[in-house]
Amino acid sequence: MAELSGGSEAVAVALWPPGEAPPAFQYSPESVAGADGQLDPTEVTFPGCPCRSRSCAAPACPCLRRGHSYSSRGLLLAQQQQGQEQPFSRPVFECNSLCRCGEGCQNRVVQRGLRLRLQVFRTQRKGWGVRALRPIPAGSFVCEYAGEVLGFAEARRRIQAQSPQEPNYIIAVREHLHDGRVMETFVDPTRVGNVGRFLNHSCEPNLFMVPVRVDSMVPKLALFAAADIAAGEELTYDYSGRFRNFPGASREHKAPEEENSLRKPCYCGSRTCASFLPWDSSLFSTPASSPQPFSLQHT
């Protein structure tokens, strides 16, 4: 069976059908610095924890001052507040390359990369997509949305240079902090990316995105299973960021009727399908060239 990553992933990424392949791009398991050179996701700026145990424990470990993010099985824990699940996400900080804990530390999950059997396949109406080849338990880390990490100016330049017919891969992630500040991350896997670039949108997705920080404030855009996923099921997430998140976090705007003709149709087929892919008019001029307007609310 054909393989997409060229051996760069610990687990092979299968391709289907035989004899077909998506347009060429450079495969990278992790994000890289963009051509503008503003942000380097590989730079180490966080200090390491002094823990010498096999696995760190809260609250002694400074990396876990917000509490544990993962279970002993490596599954993302539901965010709880006063005994109830929170409708918005909490920042996740993993132990990093300067930490003294071992590689088997419970607080090292996303940095280990792809561990699941996935297949990039040709869909009927949505171009290429990704599906699970084996069952995936809820809370599992599935893959990163990796690409070039850009500054705002370069992300905007690339978006505005695109024609409406071109597929757009750029994602704009906004993290709304409790003090009112907004942190923005722009990732473009058009030229350099990984399996995550083939994930399609769904209005009822089975994945959700969490920015996970390891070595610096530049996050890894990690996708986790929102529910148990069956083998053969297509993997999708909500490009707007509304799923599994605070309702007011998304900055997607309702488009005037006359602009709907410019928007890209949604073919997710869910019962709650919005008919069009999400877009964010606050950033760019036309919905056809708008990035995926992903927003998150943090406590």
PDB file of C-alpha atoms in Angstrom:
ATOM      1  CA  MET A   1       0.000   0.000   0.000  1.00  0.00           C
ATOM      2  CA  ALA A   2       1.263   3.506  -0.877  1.00  0.00           C
ATOM      3  CA  GLU A   3       2.569   5.669   1.971  1.00  0.00           C
ATOM      4  CA  LEU A   4       2.292   9.463   2.290  1.00  0.00           C
ATOM      5  CA  SER A   5       4.929  10.549   4.816  1.00  0.00           C
ATOM      6  CA  GLY A   6       7.977   9.091   3.096  1.00  0.00           C
ATOM      7  CA  GLY A   7       8.902   7.288   6.300  1.00  0.00           C
ATOM      8  CA  SER A   8       9.062  10.488   8.365  1.00  0.00           C
ATOM      9  CA  GLU A   9       6.298   9.353  10.733  1.00  0.00           C
ATOM     10  CA  ALA A  10       6.689   6.578  13.309  1.00  0.00           C
ATOM     11  CA  VAL A  11       3.524   5.035  11.843  1.00  0.00           C
ATOM     12  CA  ALA A  12       2.926   4.816   8.086  1.00  0.00           C
ATOM     13  CA  VAL A  13       0.222   7.069   6.607  1.00  0.00           C
ATOM     14  CA  ALA A  14      -1.640   4.993   4.016  1.00  0.00           C
ATOM     15  CA  LEU A  15      -2.983   6.295   0.670  1.00  0.00           C
ATOM     16  CA  TRP A  16      -6.107   5.166  -1.189  1.00  0.00           C
ATOM     17  CA  PRO A  17      -6.923   4.366  -3.958  1.00  0.00           C
ATOM     18  CA  PRO A  18      -3.859   2.757  -5.527  1.00  0.00           C
ATOM     19  CA  GLY A  19      -2.264   4.753  -8.299  1.00  0.00           C
ATOM     20  CA  GLU A  20      -3.628   8.111  -7.078  1.00  0.00           C
ATOM     21  CA  ALA A  21      -1.935  10.728  -4.922  1.00  0.00           C
ATOM     22  CA  PRO A  22      -2.710  14.292  -3.823  1.00  0.00           C
ATOM     23  CA  PRO A  23      -0.781  17.239  -5.354  1.00  0.00           C
ATOM     24  CA  ALA A  24       2.869  17.309  -4.292  1.00  0.00           C
ATOM     25  CA  PHE A  25       3.895  18.982  -1.047  1.00  0.00           C
ATOM     26  CA  GLN A  26       6.756  18.600   1.431  1.00  0.00           C
ATOM     27  CA  TYR A  27       5.785  16.263   4.275  1.00  0.00           C
ATOM     28  CA  SER A  28       6.826  17.381   7.765  1.00  0.00           C
ATOM     29  CA  PRO A  29       5.547  15.689  10.949  1.00  0.00           C
ATOM     30  CA  GLU A  30       5.906  18.982  12.849  1.00  0.00           C
ATOM     31  CA  SER A  31       5.408  22.662  12.107  1.00  0.00           C
ATOM     32  CA  VAL A  32       8.316  24.675  10.738  1.00  0.00           C
ATOM     33  CA  ALA A  33       9.210  28.354  10.611  1.00  0.00           C
ATOM     34  CA  GLY A  34       7.483  30.179   7.769  1.00  0.00           C
ATOM     35  CA  ALA A  35       9.218  32.042   4.972  1.00  0.00           C
ATOM     36  CA  ASP A  36       8.741  35.331   6.859  1.00  0.00           C
ATOM     37  CA  GLY A  37      10.934  33.992   9.686  1.00  0.00           C
ATOM     38  CA  GLN A  38       8.874  35.700  12.373  1.00  0.00           C
ATOM     39  CA  LEU A  39       8.176  32.597  14.458  1.00  0.00           C
ATOM     40  CA  ASP A  40      10.276  29.471  14.955  1.00  0.00           C
ATOM     41  CA  PRO A  41       8.227  26.620  16.459  1.00  0.00           C
ATOM     42  CA  THR A  42      11.391  24.630  17.176  1.00  0.00           C
ATOM     43  CA  GLU A  43      12.923  27.300  19.436  1.00  0.00           C
ATOM     44  CA  VAL A  44      13.151  26.320  23.115  1.00  0.00           C
ATOM     45  CA  THR A  45      12.189  29.202  25.407  1.00  0.00           C
ATOM     46  CA  PHE A  46      10.463  27.437  28.320  1.00  0.00           C
ATOM     47  CA  PRO A  47      12.536  26.304  31.308  1.00  0.00           C
ATOM     48  CA  GLY A  48      12.494  22.618  32.146  1.00  0.00           C
ATOM     49  CA  CYS A  49      11.035  21.081  35.277  1.00  0.00           C
ATOM     50  CA  PRO A  50      13.427  19.669  37.912  1.00  0.00           C
ATOM     51  CA  CYS A  51      11.425  16.441  38.374  1.00  0.00           C
ATOM     52  CA  ARG A  52      13.627  13.342  38.398  1.00  0.00           C
ATOM     53  CA  SER A  53      10.802  10.850  38.682  1.00  0.00           C
ATOM     54  CA  ARG A  54       9.693   8.644  35.795  1.00  0.00           C
ATOM     55  CA  SER A  55       6.518  10.676  35.461  1.00  0.00           C
ATOM     56  CA  CYS A  56       5.705  14.144  36.777  1.00  0.00           C
ATOM     57  CA  ALA A  57       2.929  14.752  39.297  1.00  0.00           C
ATOM     58  CA  ALA A  58       0.838  17.785  40.166  1.00  0.00           C
ATOM     59  CA  PRO A  59       1.191  20.116  41.962  1.00  0.00           C
ATOM     60  CA  ALA A  60       4.925  19.557  42.527  1.00  0.00           C
ATOM     61  CA  CYS A  61       5.798  19.780  38.817  1.00  0.00           C
ATOM     62  CA  PRO A  62       5.735  23.381  37.504  1.00  0.00           C
ATOM     63  CA  CYS A  63       4.595  22.088  34.109  1.00  0.00           C
ATOM     64  CA  LEU A  64       1.442  20.776  35.813  1.00  0.00           C
ATOM     65  CA  ARG A  65       0.538  23.836  37.868  1.00  0.00           C
ATOM     66  CA  ARG A  66      -2.858  23.828  36.114  1.00  0.00           C
ATOM     67  CA  GLY A  67      -3.328  20.142  36.906  1.00  0.00           C
ATOM     68  CA  HIS A  68      -2.964  16.983  34.825  1.00  0.00           C
ATOM     69  CA  SER A  69      -4.044  17.193  31.178  1.00  0.00           C
ATOM     70  CA  TYR A  70      -3.753  13.479  30.379  1.00  0.00           C
ATOM     71  CA  SER A  71      -4.772  10.218  31.981  1.00  0.00           C
ATOM     72  CA  SER A  72      -2.323   7.398  32.646  1.00  0.00           C
ATOM     73  CA  ARG A  73      -3.398   5.976  29.248  1.00  0.00           C
ATOM     74  CA  GLY A  74      -2.449   9.194  27.484  1.00  0.00           C
ATOM     75  CA  LEU A  75      -6.045  10.335  26.927  1.00  0.00           C
ATOM     76  CA  LEU A  76      -6.963  14.011  27.201  1.00  0.00           C
ATOM     77  CA  LEU A  77      -8.872  14.581  30.419  1.00  0.00           C
ATOM     78  CA  ALA A  78     -12.192  16.437  30.321  1.00  0.00           C
ATOM     79  CA  GLN A  79     -11.878  19.952  31.693  1.00  0.00           C
ATOM     80  CA  GLN A  80     -13.740  20.107  34.999  1.00  0.00           C
ATOM     81  CA  GLN A  81     -14.869  23.069  37.081  1.00  0.00           C
ATOM     82  CA  GLN A  82     -16.887  22.583  40.274  1.00  0.00           C
ATOM     83  CA  GLY A  83     -17.563  19.006  39.241  1.00  0.00           C
ATOM     84  CA  GLN A  84     -18.958  19.879  35.813  1.00  0.00           C
ATOM     85  CA  GLU A  85     -17.348  19.709  32.399  1.00  0.00           C
ATOM     86  CA  GLN A  86     -16.320  23.140  31.146  1.00  0.00           C
ATOM     87  CA  PRO A  87     -17.674  24.362  27.788  1.00  0.00           C
ATOM     88  CA  PHE A  88     -14.271  25.822  26.909  1.00  0.00           C
ATOM     89  CA  SER A  89     -10.701  24.646  26.863  1.00  0.00           C
ATOM     90  CA  ARG A  90      -7.831  25.051  29.291  1.00  0.00           C
ATOM     91  CA  PRO A  91      -4.256  25.649  28.157  1.00  0.00           C
ATOM     92  CA  VAL A  92      -2.165  22.487  27.880  1.00  0.00           C
ATOM     93  CA  PHE A  93       1.567  22.613  28.625  1.00  0.00           C
ATOM     94  CA  GLU A  94       3.604  19.433  28.196  1.00  0.00           C
ATOM     95  CA  CYS A  95       7.002  18.710  29.674  1.00  0.00           C
ATOM     96  CA  ASN A  96       9.722  19.823  27.276  1.00  0.00           C
ATOM     97  CA  SER A  97      13.204  19.008  26.039  1.00  0.00           C
ATOM     98  CA  LEU A  98      14.833  20.693  29.063  1.00  0.00           C
ATOM     99  CA  CYS A  99      12.739  18.828  31.638  1.00  0.00           C
ATOM    100  CA  ARG A 100      14.542  16.207  33.702  1.00  0.00           C
ATOM    101  CA  CYS A 101      11.680  13.716  33.716  1.00  0.00           C
ATOM    102  CA  GLY A 102      11.886  10.675  31.460  1.00  0.00           C
ATOM    103  CA  GLU A 103      10.526  10.215  27.958  1.00  0.00           C
ATOM    104  CA  GLY A 104       7.805   8.027  29.445  1.00  0.00           C
ATOM    105  CA  CYS A 105       6.377  10.916  31.475  1.00  0.00           C
ATOM    106  CA  GLN A 106       2.579  11.021  31.439  1.00  0.00           C
ATOM    107  CA  ASN A 107       2.807  14.702  30.465  1.00  0.00           C
ATOM    108  CA  ARG A 108       4.374  13.932  27.068  1.00  0.00           C
ATOM    109  CA  VAL A 109       1.751  13.010  24.471  1.00  0.00           C
ATOM    110  CA  VAL A 110       1.464  15.345  21.494  1.00  0.00           C
ATOM    111  CA  GLN A 111       5.248  15.735  21.208  1.00  0.00           C
ATOM    112  CA  ARG A 112       5.546  11.994  20.517  1.00  0.00           C
ATOM    113  CA  GLY A 113       3.797  12.508  17.200  1.00  0.00           C
ATOM    114  CA  LEU A 114       1.527  10.245  15.201  1.00  0.00           C
ATOM    115  CA  ARG A 115       0.847   6.857  16.796  1.00  0.00           C
ATOM    116  CA  LEU A 116      -2.407   5.836  15.087  1.00  0.00           C
ATOM    117  CA  ARG A 117      -3.060   4.087  11.779  1.00  0.00           C
ATOM    118  CA  LEU A 118      -4.592   6.658   9.426  1.00  0.00           C
ATOM    119  CA  GLN A 119      -5.357   6.675   5.723  1.00  0.00           C
ATOM    120  CA  VAL A 120      -5.608   9.616   3.326  1.00  0.00           C
ATOM    121  CA  PHE A 121      -8.311   8.724   0.807  1.00  0.00           C
ATOM    122  CA  ARG A 122     -10.212  10.193  -2.118  1.00  0.00           C
ATOM    123  CA  THR A 123     -13.726  11.259  -1.083  1.00  0.00           C
ATOM    124  CA  GLN A 124     -16.713  11.560  -3.399  1.00  0.00           C
ATOM    125  CA  ARG A 125     -17.279  15.312  -3.110  1.00  0.00           C
ATOM    126  CA  LYS A 126     -14.673  16.778  -0.733  1.00  0.00           C
ATOM    127  CA  GLY A 127     -11.394  16.002  -2.451  1.00  0.00           C
ATOM    128  CA  TRP A 128      -9.022  14.145  -0.156  1.00  0.00           C
ATOM    129  CA  GLY A 129      -9.907  13.191   3.402  1.00  0.00           C
ATOM    130  CA  VAL A 130      -8.554  11.186   6.339  1.00  0.00           C
ATOM    131  CA  ARG A 131     -10.052   8.102   7.976  1.00  0.00           C
ATOM    132  CA  ALA A 132      -9.153   5.815  10.837  1.00  0.00           C
ATOM    133  CA  LEU A 133      -7.899   2.345   9.954  1.00  0.00           C
ATOM    134  CA  ARG A 134      -8.374   1.115  13.512  1.00  0.00           C
ATOM    135  CA  PRO A 135     -10.757   2.130  16.337  1.00  0.00           C
ATOM    136  CA  ILE A 136      -9.747   5.297  18.214  1.00  0.00           C
ATOM    137  CA  PRO A 137     -10.865   5.774  21.860  1.00  0.00           C
ATOM    138  CA  ALA A 138     -12.346   9.119  22.912  1.00  0.00           C
ATOM    139  CA  GLY A 139      -9.687  11.526  24.186  1.00  0.00           C
ATOM    140  CA  SER A 140      -6.895  10.046  22.046  1.00  0.00           C
ATOM    141  CA  PHE A 141      -4.407  12.365  20.387  1.00  0.00           C
ATOM    142  CA  VAL A 142      -4.908  11.784  16.668  1.00  0.00           C
ATOM    143  CA  CYS A 143      -2.539  14.122  14.834  1.00  0.00           C
ATOM    144  CA  GLU A 144      -1.137  17.623  14.688  1.00  0.00           C
ATOM    145  CA  TYR A 145      -2.200  20.239  12.154  1.00  0.00           C
ATOM    146  CA  ALA A 146       1.355  20.994  11.074  1.00  0.00           C
ATOM    147  CA  GLY A 147       2.670  23.476   8.530  1.00  0.00           C
ATOM    148  CA  GLU A 148       4.518  26.766   8.231  1.00  0.00           C
ATOM    149  CA  VAL A 149       3.944  29.017  11.244  1.00  0.00           C
ATOM    150  CA  LEU A 150       3.394  32.532   9.916  1.00  0.00           C
ATOM    151  CA  GLY A 151       3.043  36.063  11.209  1.00  0.00           C
ATOM    152  CA  PHE A 152      -0.177  37.921  10.478  1.00  0.00           C
ATOM    153  CA  ALA A 153       1.215  39.944   7.559  1.00  0.00           C
ATOM    154  CA  GLU A 154       2.507  36.896   5.669  1.00  0.00           C
ATOM    155  CA  ALA A 155      -0.678  34.912   6.360  1.00  0.00           C
ATOM    156  CA  ARG A 156      -2.749  37.774   4.995  1.00  0.00           C
ATOM    157  CA  ARG A 157      -0.522  38.151   1.944  1.00  0.00           C
ATOM    158  CA  ARG A 158      -0.866  34.456   1.093  1.00  0.00           C
ATOM    159  CA  ILE A 159      -4.630  34.452   1.574  1.00  0.00           C
ATOM    160  CA  GLN A 160      -5.130  37.487  -0.638  1.00  0.00           C
ATOM    161  CA  ALA A 161      -2.913  35.983  -3.340  1.00  0.00           C
ATOM    162  CA  GLN A 162      -5.153  32.921  -3.610  1.00  0.00           C
ATOM    163  CA  SER A 163      -7.858  32.586  -6.226  1.00  0.00           C
ATOM    164  CA  PRO A 164     -11.338  31.463  -5.088  1.00  0.00           C
ATOM    165  CA  GLN A 165     -10.812  28.169  -6.940  1.00  0.00           C
ATOM    166  CA  GLU A 166      -7.684  27.221  -4.982  1.00  0.00           C
ATOM    167  CA  PRO A 167      -8.032  25.015  -1.903  1.00  0.00           C
ATOM    168  CA  ASN A 168      -7.200  26.905   1.274  1.00  0.00           C
ATOM    169  CA  TYR A 169      -5.268  25.222   4.066  1.00  0.00           C
ATOM    170  CA  ILE A 170      -4.339  28.233   6.224  1.00  0.00           C
ATOM    171  CA  ILE A 171      -5.817  28.137   9.701  1.00  0.00           C
ATOM    172  CA  ALA A 172      -6.088  31.175  11.970  1.00  0.00           C
ATOM    173  CA  VAL A 173      -6.322  30.111  15.617  1.00  0.00           C
ATOM    174  CA  ARG A 174      -7.295  32.699  18.215  1.00  0.00           C
ATOM    175  CA  GLU A 175      -7.049  31.960  21.913  1.00  0.00           C
ATOM    176  CA  HIS A 176      -9.202  34.263  24.016  1.00  0.00           C
ATOM    177  CA  LEU A 177      -7.591  34.582  27.442  1.00  0.00           C
ATOM    178  CA  HIS A 178      -9.407  35.251  30.709  1.00  0.00           C
ATOM    179  CA  ASP A 179      -7.961  38.771  30.918  1.00  0.00           C
ATOM    180  CA  GLY A 180      -9.289  39.797  27.512  1.00  0.00           C
ATOM    181  CA  ARG A 181      -6.091  39.306  25.532  1.00  0.00           C
ATOM    182  CA  VAL A 182      -6.174  37.353  22.272  1.00  0.00           C
ATOM    183  CA  MET A 183      -3.281  35.193  21.078  1.00  0.00           C
ATOM    184  CA  GLU A 184      -3.188  34.419  17.354  1.00  0.00           C
ATOM    185  CA  THR A 185      -1.446  31.554  15.551  1.00  0.00           C
ATOM    186  CA  PHE A 186      -1.405  31.149  11.768  1.00  0.00           C
ATOM    187  CA  VAL A 187      -0.399  27.800  10.241  1.00  0.00           C
ATOM    188  CA  ASP A 188      -0.158  27.148   6.498  1.00  0.00           C
ATOM    189  CA  PRO A 189       0.378  23.512   5.390  1.00  0.00           C
ATOM    190  CA  THR A 190      -0.016  24.299   1.686  1.00  0.00           C
ATOM    191  CA  ARG A 191       3.676  23.778   0.834  1.00  0.00           C
ATOM    192  CA  VAL A 192       4.909  22.043   4.001  1.00  0.00           C
ATOM    193  CA  GLY A 193       2.547  19.986   6.116  1.00  0.00           C
ATOM    194  CA  ASN A 194       1.448  16.610   7.440  1.00  0.00           C
ATOM    195  CA  VAL A 195      -1.583  14.327   7.376  1.00  0.00           C
ATOM    196  CA  GLY A 196      -3.601  16.979   9.221  1.00  0.00           C
ATOM    197  CA  ARG A 197      -3.843  19.123   6.091  1.00  0.00           C
ATOM    198  CA  PHE A 198      -6.266  16.588   4.576  1.00  0.00           C
ATOM    199  CA  LEU A 199      -8.804  16.691   7.426  1.00  0.00           C
ATOM    200  CA  ASN A 200     -12.185  17.925   6.209  1.00  0.00           C
ATOM    201  CA  HIS A 201     -14.665  20.176   7.993  1.00  0.00           C
ATOM    202  CA  SER A 202     -17.850  18.833   9.521  1.00  0.00           C
ATOM    203  CA  CYS A 203     -20.668  20.624  11.296  1.00  0.00           C
ATOM    204  CA  GLU A 204     -20.837  17.513  13.549  1.00  0.00           C
ATOM    205  CA  PRO A 205     -17.145  16.530  13.829  1.00  0.00           C
ATOM    206  CA  ASN A 206     -15.474  13.688  15.702  1.00  0.00           C
ATOM    207  CA  LEU A 207     -12.260  15.626  16.443  1.00  0.00           C
ATOM    208  CA  PHE A 208     -11.560  18.867  18.285  1.00  0.00           C
ATOM    209  CA  MET A 209      -8.458  21.053  18.313  1.00  0.00           C
ATOM    210  CA  VAL A 210      -6.403  22.008  21.359  1.00  0.00           C
ATOM    211  CA  PRO A 211      -3.302  24.255  21.213  1.00  0.00           C
ATOM    212  CA  VAL A 212      -0.608  22.343  23.117  1.00  0.00           C
ATOM    213  CA  ARG A 213       2.629  24.054  24.128  1.00  0.00           C
ATOM    214  CA  VAL A 214       5.851  22.137  24.626  1.00  0.00           C
ATOM    215  CA  ASP A 215       9.048  24.162  24.177  1.00  0.00           C
ATOM    216  CA  SER A 216       7.657  27.680  23.665  1.00  0.00           C
ATOM    217  CA  MET A 217       4.507  29.790  23.400  1.00  0.00           C
ATOM    218  CA  VAL A 218       4.162  28.727  19.748  1.00  0.00           C
ATOM    219  CA  PRO A 219       1.558  25.957  20.096  1.00  0.00           C
ATOM    220  CA  LYS A 220       1.196  22.624  18.408  1.00  0.00           C
ATOM    221  CA  LEU A 221      -2.345  22.502  16.977  1.00  0.00           C
ATOM    222  CA  ALA A 222      -3.325  19.085  18.298  1.00  0.00           C
ATOM    223  CA  LEU A 223      -6.461  17.210  17.279  1.00  0.00           C
ATOM    224  CA  PHE A 224      -8.104  14.825  19.745  1.00  0.00           C
ATOM    225  CA  ALA A 225     -10.946  12.327  19.389  1.00  0.00           C
ATOM    226  CA  ALA A 226     -14.205  13.810  20.700  1.00  0.00           C
ATOM    227  CA  ALA A 227     -15.843  10.371  20.914  1.00  0.00           C
ATOM    228  CA  ASP A 228     -15.015   6.749  20.221  1.00  0.00           C
ATOM    229  CA  ILE A 229     -14.240   6.505  16.490  1.00  0.00           C
ATOM    230  CA  ALA A 230     -14.805   3.327  14.492  1.00  0.00           C
ATOM    231  CA  ALA A 231     -12.355   1.862  11.990  1.00  0.00           C
ATOM    232  CA  GLY A 232     -13.150   3.242   8.538  1.00  0.00           C
ATOM    233  CA  GLU A 233     -14.796   6.404   9.879  1.00  0.00           C
ATOM    234  CA  GLU A 234     -13.733   9.714   8.314  1.00  0.00           C
ATOM    235  CA  LEU A 235     -11.957  12.108  10.688  1.00  0.00           C
ATOM    236  CA  THR A 236     -13.244  15.681  10.717  1.00  0.00           C
ATOM    237  CA  TYR A 237     -13.186  18.823  12.841  1.00  0.00           C
ATOM    238  CA  ASP A 238     -15.131  22.085  12.918  1.00  0.00           C
ATOM    239  CA  TYR A 239     -13.098  24.756  11.142  1.00  0.00           C
ATOM    240  CA  SER A 240     -14.874  27.494  13.133  1.00  0.00           C
ATOM    241  CA  GLY A 241     -13.723  26.266  16.561  1.00  0.00           C
ATOM    242  CA  ARG A 242     -17.242  26.240  18.012  1.00  0.00           C
ATOM    243  CA  PHE A 243     -17.318  22.512  18.688  1.00  0.00           C
ATOM    244  CA  ARG A 244     -16.361  21.609  22.270  1.00  0.00           C
ATOM    245  CA  ASN A 245     -15.767  25.262  23.020  1.00  0.00           C
ATOM    246  CA  PHE A 246     -17.346  28.354  24.547  1.00  0.00           C
ATOM    247  CA  PRO A 247     -20.212  29.508  22.264  1.00  0.00           C
ATOM    248  CA  GLY A 248     -18.995  33.115  22.094  1.00  0.00           C
ATOM    249  CA  ALA A 249     -15.405  32.264  21.197  1.00  0.00           C
ATOM    250  CA  SER A 250     -15.800  31.904  17.442  1.00  0.00           C
ATOM    251  CA  ARG A 251     -15.427  35.092  15.421  1.00  0.00           C
ATOM    252  CA  GLU A 252     -17.141  33.620  12.400  1.00  0.00           C
ATOM    253  CA  HIS A 253     -19.575  36.163  11.003  1.00  0.00           C
ATOM    254  CA  LYS A 254     -22.895  35.525   9.293  1.00  0.00           C
ATOM    255  CA  ALA A 255     -22.426  36.446   5.653  1.00  0.00           C
ATOM    256  CA  PRO A 256     -24.908  38.654   3.808  1.00  0.00           C
ATOM    257  CA  GLU A 257     -27.030  36.711   1.351  1.00  0.00           C
ATOM    258  CA  GLU A 258     -25.280  38.306  -1.631  1.00  0.00           C
ATOM    259  CA  GLU A 259     -21.946  36.935  -0.407  1.00  0.00           C
ATOM    260  CA  ASN A 260     -23.171  33.336  -0.141  1.00  0.00           C
ATOM    261  CA  SER A 261     -22.494  32.888  -3.847  1.00  0.00           C
ATOM    262  CA  LEU A 262     -18.790  33.449  -3.102  1.00  0.00           C
ATOM    263  CA  ARG A 263     -18.605  31.035  -0.181  1.00  0.00           C
ATOM    264  CA  LYS A 264     -17.458  27.450  -0.447  1.00  0.00           C
ATOM    265  CA  PRO A 265     -20.231  24.870   0.052  1.00  0.00           C
ATOM    266  CA  CYS A 266     -20.086  22.372   2.901  1.00  0.00           C
ATOM    267  CA  TYR A 267     -20.583  18.723   1.954  1.00  0.00           C
ATOM    268  CA  CYS A 268     -20.326  17.214   5.439  1.00  0.00           C
ATOM    269  CA  GLY A 269     -23.834  15.747   5.176  1.00  0.00           C
ATOM    270  CA  SER A 270     -24.608  16.141   8.876  1.00  0.00           C
ATOM    271  CA  ARG A 271     -28.106  16.859  10.173  1.00  0.00           C
ATOM    272  CA  THR A 272     -27.028  20.321  11.325  1.00  0.00           C
ATOM    273  CA  CYS A 273     -25.019  21.229   8.221  1.00  0.00           C
ATOM    274  CA  ALA A 274     -24.730  25.009   7.755  1.00  0.00           C
ATOM    275  CA  SER A 275     -24.486  24.568   3.947  1.00  0.00           C
ATOM    276  CA  PHE A 276     -21.293  26.661   3.750  1.00  0.00           C
ATOM    277  CA  LEU A 277     -17.784  26.335   5.184  1.00  0.00           C
ATOM    278  CA  PRO A 278     -16.982  28.723   8.064  1.00  0.00           C
ATOM    279  CA  TRP A 279     -15.359  32.037   7.245  1.00  0.00           C
ATOM    280  CA  ASP A 280     -14.187  35.134   9.121  1.00  0.00           C
ATOM    281  CA  SER A 281     -14.910  38.486   7.493  1.00  0.00           C
ATOM    282  CA  SER A 282     -12.995  40.369  10.193  1.00  0.00           C
ATOM    283  CA  LEU A 283      -9.674  39.262   8.715  1.00  0.00           C
ATOM    284  CA  PHE A 284      -9.870  39.167   4.966  1.00  0.00           C
ATOM    285  CA  SER A 285     -11.797  40.714   2.149  1.00  0.00           C
ATOM    286  CA  THR A 286     -13.824  37.862   0.645  1.00  0.00           C
ATOM    287  CA  PRO A 287     -15.253  34.638   2.087  1.00  0.00           C
ATOM    288  CA  ALA A 288     -13.809  32.588  -0.761  1.00  0.00           C
ATOM    289  CA  SER A 289     -10.292  33.500   0.372  1.00  0.00           C
ATOM    290  CA  SER A 290     -10.849  33.486   4.115  1.00  0.00           C
ATOM    291  CA  PRO A 291      -8.782  31.162   6.353  1.00  0.00           C
ATOM    292  CA  GLN A 292     -10.279  28.604   8.670  1.00  0.00           C
ATOM    293  CA  PRO A 293     -11.420  30.999  11.482  1.00  0.00           C
ATOM    294  CA  PHE A 294     -10.667  28.784  14.471  1.00  0.00           C
ATOM    295  CA  SER A 295     -11.207  30.404  17.898  1.00  0.00           C
ATOM    296  CA  LEU A 296     -10.853  29.070  21.423  1.00  0.00           C
ATOM    297  CA  GLN A 297     -11.930  30.392  24.801  1.00  0.00           C
ATOM    298  CA  HIS A 298      -9.584  29.724  27.728  1.00  0.00           C
ATOM    299  CA  THR A 299     -10.270  29.995  31.411  1.00  0.00           C
TER     300      THR A 299
END
